[in-house]
């Protein structure tokens, strides 16, 4: 169990630029390559002090004598660092260096040393059992006092086998296996890890290493990780550890009060295409140094503006419809970042599009053409059925773009007197938080302290078409409306409302602009939520899902009769329409069609709405929604929505409250029926838990 330190560890990095023990050259370049990749900044980002101590280079001479001399110097270095109260981080270099690393650490400690050896191989050969004679296959045997004489002779105590655990092995020879069994070293092979899971195995390994209140260290050979994720190693061994799982189980260990040292071996930068393995090494070191979730939340609170009040969970990774927190607990994401994650977390095709394009061309500004934007604009316009699209980044920017288009259209096309154009929106709306957009809001908190607001902004009751018609004047340029008010509490207007508004707008020559940032691109079971009433707005605002959950991408779409009011210089965005965003958004639109996600959302949406509306509880006033978008309206006299979201969190589901009384549910559109049912089961369990709490009061 992790305990707090009286003093944070101060790290000293030791590079070992050696391939003396390896079958060939390459690993000697590892430390300098990691230095170039910013390995020193990894612990610093995690809040720890770190410095380079030294870079050790082998002396010229015969292989074995040079290796023994190098390991002896390394032992002296790790011993000195440890004695001086610092924590050694040894970066190789091939794994033969371990014979020096751990003798030196053990020599300086005032207590026994245990070791978790993470490796695809056993590294426990002697000169008599090794089929190759390469020293990098022998250091563990030497550390246990049973190996080659030159490596055994390094000053320092022999490790006790009962405090050594080997994790991840799946490639060995019989001789070394027999030696380790004879000595009593516990081996956790990949076969066992696949059955029990890496977290359970690592917990056992750490318990072994800390027997009798021993200090402990980690020796990580990068070849323990599957070469599909870490190909740049001296001896790749397919079928290894999952890199993300390893990152999770190593998280924060450097901060453990009994952690003595870390060693990372066998990185070969000459094989590292695009620095993939090197970046992984840096990420693993950062993970090892990270503080616990509570401290991360405290950092955010101390250094960030307090304009958000997140739920008490620190998320660390996501895949599909699932996310994991910093402690490794898994949650079903039923909020999907306000619909930005319609394709789930890290969709492989979207990640591939991002990665591929980022290596070619990411940002150019609109001062030049790029070869991705035309493809994206063509696909977007054809899919949505509009003549033109103007790409920007955030939903707010797209709304601002629409407002500017509407005003200029009102002046140039409709003939509104200069400075008199009006925009009408609805009470309870949420279109963003810029000054102009907040001027359209009826939410007191959004407006308080931010005035004065631009003139010409009006609001009418949502769902009341007659109120819209009564508010229209000859100066009205546009009516801006959400087909469903999401942030407003998943408020669904009366059937026929949008169609009636469209007819009114046509009759009065007013632009109907639909804000589909959260409802568009399939969320409600139609490509656009307006299509439930066969409404084709004059302008459509898209965002969130358009970026595939990877980048902020948004757009305003309209026909030429509206969009022609823009001329070069009227409106722009440095990042809007950049090739990276265009490539990702283009792939997102392709996935939307190819995977049939609109129809999928319609089918599962019926199932979700039916199950939610079947919930019976005195705490539930109403369930509203459409497709894979729902709001559970709670009785504020009994419970607030945030409390319910915290209960859901304990049940392994992510949601978010809005307007104090409504719990929003909007899972990724890729969710399976089984995943959806598991989430809905958790909602039901949370309701039952809440009812039990209320009954006990």
XYZ file of C-alpha atoms in Angstrom:
697
model
C 0.000 0.000 0.000
C 1.411 3.386 -0.971
C 2.157 5.704 1.925
C 3.139 9.345 1.864
C 6.791 10.381 1.987
C 8.152 12.824 4.532
C 10.348 14.120 1.709
C 9.823 13.715 -1.996
C 12.531 11.666 -3.694
C 15.131 13.541 -5.708
C 16.149 11.640 -8.807
C 19.593 11.300 -10.327
C 19.747 9.909 -13.841
C 22.690 7.707 -14.783
C 23.191 6.817 -18.435
C 25.046 3.635 -19.350
C 26.074 3.944 -22.995
C 26.957 0.308 -23.509
C 26.128 -2.583 -25.794
C 28.935 -4.782 -24.446
C 26.505 -7.410 -23.282
C 24.218 -7.356 -26.328
C 24.488 -9.460 -29.489
C 25.201 -6.313 -31.507
C 25.527 -2.555 -31.378
C 22.606 -0.172 -30.874
C 21.664 -0.051 -27.196
C 24.720 2.070 -26.405
C 22.836 4.946 -28.070
C 19.827 4.501 -25.805
C 20.675 6.954 -22.995
C 21.615 9.835 -25.287
C 18.504 9.250 -27.421
C 16.311 9.304 -24.308
C 18.020 12.491 -23.210
C 17.112 14.059 -26.557
C 13.510 12.882 -26.135
C 13.256 14.769 -22.838
C 13.465 11.910 -20.348
C 14.700 14.298 -17.660
C 11.498 16.311 -17.852
C 9.295 13.252 -17.200
C 9.833 13.216 -13.421
C 9.837 17.011 -13.333
C 6.373 17.096 -14.936
C 5.271 14.709 -12.218
C 6.468 17.106 -9.534
C 9.830 15.557 -8.644
C 13.305 17.039 -8.741
C 15.615 15.338 -11.243
C 19.112 15.880 -12.609
C 21.569 14.034 -14.775
C 24.284 12.504 -12.603
C 26.612 11.029 -15.200
C 26.867 9.242 -18.543
C 29.051 6.148 -18.250
C 30.939 4.945 -21.332
C 32.837 1.642 -21.487
C 36.600 1.689 -21.471
C 38.441 0.284 -24.461
C 39.394 -3.336 -23.913
C 38.280 -6.940 -24.104
C 34.571 -7.489 -23.833
C 34.416 -9.178 -20.428
C 37.029 -7.070 -18.723
C 35.549 -3.854 -20.116
C 32.079 -4.938 -18.999
C 33.252 -5.800 -15.493
C 35.040 -2.461 -15.209
C 31.946 -0.590 -16.459
C 29.631 -2.401 -14.031
C 32.043 -1.659 -11.185
C 31.929 2.073 -12.011
C 28.172 1.891 -12.286
C 27.968 0.231 -8.867
C 30.080 3.025 -7.420
C 27.758 5.608 -9.010
C 24.505 4.056 -7.767
C 26.031 3.556 -4.320
C 27.162 7.187 -4.145
C 23.770 8.497 -5.328
C 21.968 6.330 -2.779
C 24.335 7.250 0.054
C 23.802 10.939 -0.688
C 20.072 10.526 -0.226
C 19.045 10.567 -3.889
C 17.233 7.977 -5.966
C 19.178 6.472 -8.893
C 17.473 6.075 -12.263
C 19.733 3.988 -14.509
C 19.103 4.177 -18.255
C 20.806 1.696 -20.576
C 22.347 0.285 -22.435
C 21.947 -3.468 -22.489
C 20.754 -5.383 -19.447
C 24.193 -6.681 -18.463
C 24.584 -3.368 -16.614
C 22.180 -4.668 -13.954
C 25.082 -6.513 -12.354
C 26.465 -3.113 -11.401
C 23.242 -1.195 -10.727
C 21.934 -3.396 -7.970
C 25.226 -4.295 -6.288
C 25.846 -0.586 -5.805
C 22.337 0.160 -4.512
C 22.422 -2.812 -2.140
C 25.866 -1.760 -0.897
C 24.600 1.684 0.117
C 21.316 0.690 1.724
C 20.979 0.145 5.441
C 18.334 -2.520 4.908
C 17.806 -5.544 2.647
C 17.048 -4.997 -1.064
C 14.331 -6.756 -3.012
C 13.969 -6.634 -6.778
C 11.150 -6.908 -9.307
C 12.759 -7.973 -12.590
C 10.455 -7.261 -15.540
C 11.753 -9.041 -18.630
C 10.704 -11.265 -21.514
C 13.752 -13.406 -20.696
C 15.111 -14.808 -17.458
C 18.616 -13.348 -17.837
C 19.874 -16.037 -15.478
C 22.417 -17.837 -17.645
C 25.896 -18.785 -16.629
C 28.721 -19.119 -19.154
C 27.995 -22.851 -19.142
C 24.245 -22.628 -19.873
C 24.177 -19.728 -22.334
C 23.749 -20.782 -25.969
C 25.108 -17.428 -27.221
C 27.583 -16.368 -24.554
C 26.150 -12.836 -24.560
C 26.471 -11.221 -21.116
C 23.084 -9.481 -21.296
C 21.550 -12.902 -20.646
C 23.480 -13.369 -17.388
C 23.057 -10.435 -14.945
C 20.330 -11.891 -12.729
C 22.335 -15.044 -12.093
C 25.324 -12.872 -11.197
C 23.268 -10.761 -8.791
C 22.128 -13.962 -7.083
C 25.726 -15.106 -6.709
C 25.500 -17.907 -9.230
C 26.830 -16.404 -12.440
C 29.998 -15.428 -14.237
C 32.892 -14.589 -11.976
C 33.650 -11.148 -13.420
C 30.130 -9.903 -12.750
C 29.810 -11.639 -9.399
C 32.957 -9.962 -8.129
C 31.509 -6.444 -8.175
C 31.503 -5.062 -4.655
C 28.162 -5.376 -2.944
C 25.895 -7.927 -1.298
C 24.283 -10.782 -3.178
C 20.518 -10.471 -3.600
C 18.376 -12.869 -1.595
C 16.350 -15.049 -3.954
C 13.335 -14.954 -1.648
C 13.092 -11.196 -2.306
C 13.375 -11.431 -6.101
C 10.362 -11.755 -8.424
C 10.531 -12.058 -12.203
C 7.544 -10.725 -14.155
C 6.628 -11.200 -17.821
C 9.000 -13.973 -18.890
C 8.034 -16.050 -21.894
C 11.304 -16.869 -23.608
C 14.027 -18.884 -21.842
C 16.302 -21.902 -21.900
C 15.979 -24.827 -19.511
C 19.301 -24.203 -17.779
C 18.442 -20.747 -16.488
C 14.930 -21.820 -15.510
C 16.352 -24.700 -13.474
C 18.815 -22.356 -11.759
C 16.139 -19.883 -10.704
C 13.860 -22.664 -9.485
C 16.721 -24.129 -7.482
C 17.444 -20.766 -5.885
C 13.755 -20.177 -5.101
C 13.095 -17.146 -7.299
C 9.380 -16.657 -7.977
C 8.686 -16.408 -11.712
C 5.419 -14.909 -13.006
C 5.380 -15.926 -16.694
C 3.144 -14.397 -19.336
C 0.825 -17.420 -19.223
C 0.030 -16.644 -15.589
C -0.341 -12.931 -16.315
C -2.870 -13.656 -19.058
C -4.967 -15.654 -16.583
C -4.654 -13.520 -13.457
C -4.011 -10.067 -14.916
C -0.918 -7.929 -14.622
C -2.228 -5.910 -11.668
C -2.695 -8.996 -9.490
C 0.662 -10.435 -10.508
C 2.487 -7.172 -9.894
C 0.927 -6.869 -6.448
C 2.312 -10.300 -5.578
C 5.717 -9.444 -7.041
C 5.947 -6.244 -5.000
C 4.981 -8.128 -1.858
C 7.831 -10.575 -2.489
C 10.320 -7.779 -3.115
C 9.351 -6.051 0.139
C 9.536 -9.106 2.381
C 10.820 -8.289 5.814
C 10.476 -4.536 5.295
C 13.056 -4.565 2.501
C 13.645 -1.678 0.184
C 12.869 -2.582 -3.412
C 13.770 -1.666 -6.938
C 12.480 -2.226 -10.450
C 14.634 -3.517 -13.304
C 12.715 -3.113 -16.545
C 13.916 -4.614 -19.786
C 11.864 -2.952 -22.512
C 11.694 -6.255 -24.395
C 9.154 -7.341 -21.751
C 6.641 -5.177 -23.626
C 5.114 -6.659 -26.738
C 7.151 -5.587 -29.782
C 3.968 -4.377 -31.446
C 4.153 -1.483 -28.986
C 7.887 -1.395 -28.244
C 9.752 -2.689 -31.303
C 13.060 -0.883 -30.690
C 14.782 -3.398 -28.419
C 17.840 -5.606 -28.782
C 15.958 -8.931 -28.684
C 12.217 -8.577 -29.457
C 9.970 -11.301 -28.039
C 6.381 -11.380 -29.379
C 3.605 -11.995 -26.895
C 4.780 -9.594 -24.189
C 3.177 -7.200 -21.762
C 0.581 -4.596 -22.705
C 2.261 -1.196 -22.432
C -0.731 0.606 -20.965
C -1.305 -2.077 -18.352
C 2.362 -1.879 -17.407
C 2.135 1.895 -17.158
C -0.805 1.515 -14.792
C 0.830 -0.995 -12.433
C 4.041 1.045 -12.262
C 2.220 4.287 -11.590
C 3.590 6.202 -8.611
C 6.046 3.533 -7.400
C 8.973 5.961 -7.343
C 7.140 7.824 -4.573
C 6.869 4.727 -2.386
C 8.895 5.288 0.809
C 10.804 2.021 0.300
C 11.544 2.465 -3.395
C 15.315 2.286 -3.880
C 16.115 2.552 -7.595
C 14.895 2.094 -11.154
C 16.673 0.591 -14.118
C 15.466 0.630 -17.736
C 17.425 -1.434 -20.241
C 17.717 -2.553 -23.856
C 16.337 0.479 -25.717
C 17.821 0.547 -29.239
C 17.034 3.907 -30.889
C 18.388 2.744 -34.234
C 15.293 0.572 -34.593
C 12.888 3.181 -33.294
C 10.734 4.466 -36.149
C 9.208 7.821 -35.173
C 10.614 7.439 -31.619
C 7.680 5.265 -30.615
C 9.580 3.103 -28.137
C 11.595 6.020 -26.799
C 8.428 7.984 -26.108
C 7.050 4.941 -24.316
C 10.113 4.817 -22.063
C 9.636 8.495 -21.214
C 5.931 7.904 -20.521
C 6.717 4.941 -18.260
C 9.165 7.016 -16.237
C 6.581 9.756 -15.877
C 3.992 7.205 -14.725
C 6.405 5.842 -12.134
C 6.798 9.360 -10.713
C 3.171 10.530 -10.724
C 1.446 11.433 -7.456
C -1.833 9.917 -6.335
C -5.161 11.147 -7.658
C -5.902 13.348 -4.647
C -2.684 15.269 -5.170
C -3.352 15.701 -8.885
C -6.764 17.162 -8.062
C -5.109 19.456 -5.531
C -2.638 20.665 -8.192
C -5.522 21.427 -10.527
C -7.341 23.316 -7.802
C -4.225 25.283 -6.840
C -2.946 26.176 -10.301
C -6.129 26.304 -12.371
C -8.928 28.842 -12.489
C -11.980 27.630 -10.601
C -14.393 27.790 -13.533
C -15.185 24.066 -13.325
C -16.221 21.737 -10.505
C -15.370 18.254 -11.828
C -16.614 15.062 -10.271
C -14.007 13.501 -7.935
C -12.287 11.170 -10.381
C -8.982 11.514 -12.247
C -9.198 9.811 -15.627
C -6.005 8.425 -17.114
C -6.957 6.593 -20.290
C -9.879 5.588 -22.465
C -10.732 2.971 -25.049
C -14.035 2.612 -26.831
C -16.850 3.321 -24.384
C -14.654 2.773 -21.335
C -12.290 4.930 -19.299
C -9.909 4.115 -16.465
C -8.980 6.357 -13.579
C -5.529 6.945 -12.132
C -6.008 3.983 -9.786
C -6.956 1.627 -12.601
C -10.694 1.457 -11.944
C -12.840 1.128 -15.059
C -15.952 3.188 -15.848
C -18.513 3.120 -18.636
C -18.585 6.573 -20.208
C -22.242 7.528 -20.431
C -21.509 11.222 -20.939
C -19.112 11.101 -23.903
C -17.750 14.609 -23.289
C -21.091 16.267 -24.058
C -21.338 14.221 -27.316
C -17.789 14.998 -28.472
C -16.951 11.293 -28.075
C -19.621 9.867 -30.335
C -16.980 7.526 -31.790
C -15.698 6.545 -28.365
C -12.237 6.982 -26.963
C -9.231 6.422 -29.209
C -11.111 4.927 -32.156
C -8.299 3.142 -34.026
C -9.187 4.592 -37.419
C -9.411 8.125 -36.078
C -6.146 7.744 -34.171
C -4.541 6.381 -37.336
C -5.829 9.349 -39.343
C -4.496 11.745 -36.706
C -1.124 10.026 -36.537
C -0.699 9.744 -40.292
C -1.651 13.344 -41.044
C 0.344 14.770 -38.131
C 3.476 13.285 -39.686
C 2.767 14.949 -43.029
C 1.257 18.374 -42.377
C -0.687 19.647 -39.366
C -1.203 23.417 -39.574
C -0.774 25.875 -42.437
C -3.259 28.649 -41.608
C -5.749 29.640 -44.292
C -3.118 31.834 -45.935
C -2.529 28.786 -48.164
C -4.541 25.928 -49.574
C -3.967 22.465 -48.160
C -4.853 19.115 -49.681
C -7.141 17.880 -46.829
C -9.567 20.752 -46.397
C -11.209 20.456 -49.854
C -11.927 16.765 -49.248
C -13.447 17.491 -45.857
C -15.576 20.416 -47.069
C -16.889 18.427 -50.023
C -17.843 15.439 -47.870
C -19.408 17.589 -45.148
C -21.461 19.713 -47.542
C -22.685 16.707 -49.522
C -23.524 14.665 -46.424
C -25.498 17.483 -44.788
C -27.011 18.763 -48.015
C -25.726 22.345 -47.956
C -23.810 24.246 -50.588
C -21.063 25.610 -48.355
C -19.349 25.096 -45.001
C -17.110 27.399 -43.010
C -14.746 25.414 -40.746
C -13.625 26.671 -37.342
C -12.621 24.940 -34.113
C -15.023 25.105 -31.189
C -18.789 25.117 -31.029
C -18.690 28.653 -29.694
C -16.718 29.809 -32.741
C -19.223 28.190 -35.060
C -22.099 29.925 -33.261
C -20.299 33.264 -33.492
C -19.735 32.591 -37.194
C -23.438 31.934 -37.656
C -24.369 35.134 -35.820
C -22.008 37.198 -37.971
C -23.375 35.572 -41.125
C -26.950 36.250 -40.022
C -26.316 39.904 -39.235
C -24.481 40.586 -42.482
C -27.147 38.690 -44.419
C -29.759 40.838 -42.713
C -28.022 44.021 -43.816
C -26.943 43.031 -47.329
C -29.712 40.715 -48.450
C -32.794 41.413 -46.370
C -32.165 45.143 -46.221
C -32.243 45.741 -42.456
C -31.075 49.221 -41.524
C -27.460 49.372 -40.450
C -26.968 48.621 -36.753
C -30.559 47.426 -36.247
C -30.282 43.660 -36.891
C -31.847 41.415 -34.262
C -31.153 37.807 -33.340
C -33.761 35.824 -31.434
C -32.877 32.827 -29.255
C -34.765 30.814 -26.656
C -34.887 31.040 -22.903
C -32.863 28.250 -21.343
C -30.503 28.070 -24.299
C -26.837 27.190 -24.213
C -24.864 28.246 -27.270
C -21.537 28.964 -25.570
C -19.983 31.517 -23.261
C -18.595 34.358 -25.377
C -19.794 37.878 -24.583
C -22.202 37.954 -27.512
C -23.572 34.477 -26.891
C -23.958 35.090 -23.166
C -25.964 38.132 -24.199
C -28.537 35.681 -25.555
C -28.549 33.583 -22.385
C -31.194 33.678 -19.680
C -28.941 31.892 -17.186
C -28.074 34.392 -14.447
C -24.680 32.860 -13.655
C -23.587 33.028 -17.292
C -24.416 36.749 -17.449
C -23.488 38.035 -14.005
C -20.445 40.286 -14.090
C -19.892 40.034 -17.844
C -22.033 42.863 -19.243
C -22.680 45.048 -21.074
C -23.775 42.832 -23.925
C -24.193 43.645 -27.617
C -27.564 45.105 -28.631
C -30.066 43.333 -30.863
C -30.259 40.098 -28.857
C -33.673 38.824 -27.802
C -35.085 35.662 -26.204
C -38.466 33.967 -26.317
C -39.842 30.972 -24.395
C -38.585 27.629 -25.732
C -41.227 25.449 -27.300
C -43.626 28.338 -27.963
C -43.841 29.052 -31.690
C -46.431 31.771 -31.173
C -43.994 33.642 -28.923
C -41.398 33.507 -31.683
C -43.791 34.990 -34.215
C -44.798 37.717 -31.802
C -41.150 38.679 -31.230
C -40.250 38.978 -34.919
C -39.926 42.496 -36.294
C -38.762 43.823 -39.671
C -35.293 43.984 -38.075
C -35.126 40.276 -37.215
C -32.344 38.569 -39.091
C -32.315 35.098 -37.544
C -33.808 32.721 -35.020
C -31.145 30.580 -33.308
C -32.489 27.419 -31.725
C -31.383 24.059 -30.311
C -33.583 21.168 -31.490
C -33.158 19.813 -27.948
C -31.817 21.965 -25.140
C -29.039 19.763 -23.813
C -27.295 21.924 -21.226
C -30.688 23.338 -20.349
C -31.689 19.936 -18.959
C -32.370 17.703 -22.002
C -35.500 19.700 -22.746
C -37.427 18.320 -25.734
C -39.840 20.805 -27.336
C -43.441 19.876 -28.178
C -43.885 17.835 -31.326
C -44.253 20.130 -34.338
C -42.440 23.043 -32.702
C -39.455 23.118 -35.053
C -41.647 22.709 -38.120
C -43.848 25.576 -36.959
C -40.791 27.751 -36.333
C -39.442 26.941 -39.784
C -42.727 27.991 -41.395
C -42.810 31.225 -39.389
C -39.238 32.068 -40.332
C -39.910 31.450 -44.019
C -42.970 33.647 -43.944
C -41.101 36.534 -42.280
C -37.865 36.116 -44.236
C -35.917 35.238 -41.088
C -33.042 32.772 -41.116
C -33.633 29.620 -39.089
C -30.280 28.552 -37.638
C -30.089 25.251 -35.781
C -27.401 24.745 -33.158
C -26.700 21.022 -33.540
C -23.325 21.062 -31.785
C -24.521 18.440 -29.278
C -27.445 16.869 -31.125
C -25.992 16.636 -34.631
C -24.258 13.769 -36.427
C -26.506 10.982 -35.238
C -26.912 11.627 -31.525
C -30.728 11.562 -31.619
C -31.093 8.781 -34.181
C -31.152 11.124 -37.164
C -28.208 12.771 -38.894
C -29.573 16.079 -37.591
C -32.137 16.357 -34.811
C -34.102 18.791 -36.999
C -34.826 15.940 -39.367
C -37.227 14.389 -36.870
C -39.639 17.072 -38.095
C -38.369 17.165 -41.687
C -36.961 20.635 -41.087
C -34.095 21.940 -43.210
C -32.711 25.034 -41.448
C -31.133 27.881 -43.376
C -27.963 27.307 -41.369
C -26.623 24.466 -39.246
C -23.942 24.618 -36.562
C -21.899 21.468 -35.939
C -19.097 20.701 -33.504
C -18.056 18.222 -30.806
C -18.515 14.854 -32.601
C -17.115 16.373 -35.793
C -13.627 16.191 -34.248
C -13.875 12.472 -33.578
C -13.131 12.974 -29.894
C -9.540 13.895 -30.739
C -9.539 17.528 -31.863
C -11.837 20.564 -31.626
C -13.506 20.823 -35.035
C -16.659 22.759 -35.811
C -18.404 24.266 -38.800
C -21.232 26.504 -39.902
C -23.131 25.225 -42.943
C -25.506 27.152 -45.179
C -26.380 27.631 -48.815
C -24.778 30.275 -50.989
C -27.626 32.733 -50.354
C -26.298 33.094 -46.808
C -22.637 32.219 -47.133
C -21.991 34.621 -50.012
C -22.023 37.536 -47.591
C -18.518 36.538 -46.467
C -15.627 37.946 -48.470
C -11.887 37.470 -47.841
C -10.941 39.129 -44.562
C -14.486 39.252 -43.142
C -13.991 36.259 -40.871
C -11.214 33.784 -40.175
C -9.442 31.401 -37.852
C -5.761 30.454 -37.845
C -6.522 26.865 -36.928
C -9.908 26.559 -38.615
C -9.737 24.120 -41.511
C -6.191 23.025 -40.707
C -5.157 19.816 -42.501
C -4.897 17.797 -39.297
C -8.410 18.690 -38.188
C -9.743 18.192 -41.712
C -8.212 14.705 -41.947
C -9.669 13.611 -38.610
C -13.100 15.116 -39.298
C -13.183 13.544 -42.760
C -12.500 10.134 -41.208
C -15.159 10.772 -38.581
C -17.767 11.446 -41.266
C -16.670 8.315 -43.110
C -17.053 6.221 -39.954
C -20.464 7.722 -39.256
C -21.674 6.374 -42.581
C -19.703 3.137 -42.851
C -20.541 1.946 -39.343
C -24.211 2.920 -39.631
C -24.060 4.862 -36.394
C -27.131 6.992 -37.043
C -29.355 3.932 -37.404
C -27.547 2.292 -34.476
C -28.309 5.305 -32.287
C -31.940 5.201 -33.343
C -32.274 1.507 -32.471
C -30.439 1.617 -29.156
C -32.003 4.976 -28.362
C -35.457 3.424 -28.245
C -34.116 0.753 -25.909
C -32.420 3.296 -23.626
C -35.423 5.616 -23.441
C -37.742 2.681 -22.710
C -35.576 1.349 -19.882
C -35.057 4.759 -18.322
C -38.748 5.630 -18.430
C -39.483 2.336 -16.672
C -37.515 3.474 -13.608
C -39.813 3.995 -10.654
C -38.596 6.102 -7.768
C -39.908 9.009 -5.707
C -36.648 10.806 -6.549
C -37.374 10.812 -10.314
C -39.755 13.456 -11.660
C -39.308 12.833 -15.372
C -37.171 11.191 -18.043
C -36.675 13.109 -21.291
C -34.673 12.550 -24.405
C -34.344 11.241 -27.918
C -32.018 8.610 -29.351
C -28.865 8.165 -27.286
C -29.497 11.373 -25.369
C -31.467 11.346 -22.142
C -31.983 13.377 -19.010
C -33.215 12.047 -15.669
C -34.984 14.916 -13.907
C -34.707 14.478 -10.142
C -36.867 15.813 -7.335
C -34.754 18.593 -5.759
C -36.540 18.139 -2.441
C -35.000 14.665 -2.203
C -31.657 14.749 -4.030
C -29.532 16.955 -6.253
C -28.182 15.686 -9.562
C -24.517 15.905 -8.568
C -25.088 13.590 -5.612
C -26.728 11.087 -7.940
C -23.810 11.370 -10.386
C -21.423 10.598 -7.512
C -23.489 7.501 -6.695
C -23.299 6.502 -10.348
C -19.539 6.996 -10.181
C -19.339 4.428 -7.390
C -21.307 2.070 -9.630
C -18.776 2.502 -12.435
C -20.658 4.902 -14.708
C -19.689 8.418 -15.763
C -22.464 10.961 -16.115
C -22.844 14.664 -15.416
C -25.380 16.869 -13.770
C -26.882 19.912 -15.395
C -29.031 22.616 -13.820
C -28.800 20.918 -10.416
C -31.693 18.539 -11.029
C -30.953 16.701 -14.285
C -28.572 13.804 -14.867
C -27.385 13.701 -18.470
C -26.831 10.367 -20.251
C -25.232 10.430 -23.701
C -23.050 7.379 -24.360
C -20.807 7.050 -27.411
C -22.741 6.090 -30.524
C -20.511 3.019 -30.922
C -21.836 1.506 -27.693
C -23.079 -2.071 -27.933
C -26.409 -3.184 -26.532
C -24.602 -5.236 -23.879
C -22.508 -2.231 -22.834
C -25.559 0.001 -22.795
C -27.462 -2.492 -20.654
C -24.579 -2.683 -18.190
C -24.730 1.090 -17.871
C -28.498 1.107 -17.493
C -28.250 -1.668 -14.896
C -25.859 0.573 -12.974
C -28.319 3.467 -13.233
C -31.045 1.233 -11.831
C -28.743 0.093 -9.002
C -27.888 3.715 -8.231
C -31.603 4.589 -8.087
C -32.209 1.675 -5.712
C -29.281 2.764 -3.524
C -30.649 6.297 -3.434
C -34.130 5.051 -2.520
C -32.648 3.002 0.330
C -30.798 6.058 1.615
C -33.950 8.152 1.468
C -35.981 5.464 3.233
C -33.427 5.323 6.040
C -33.680 9.046 6.747
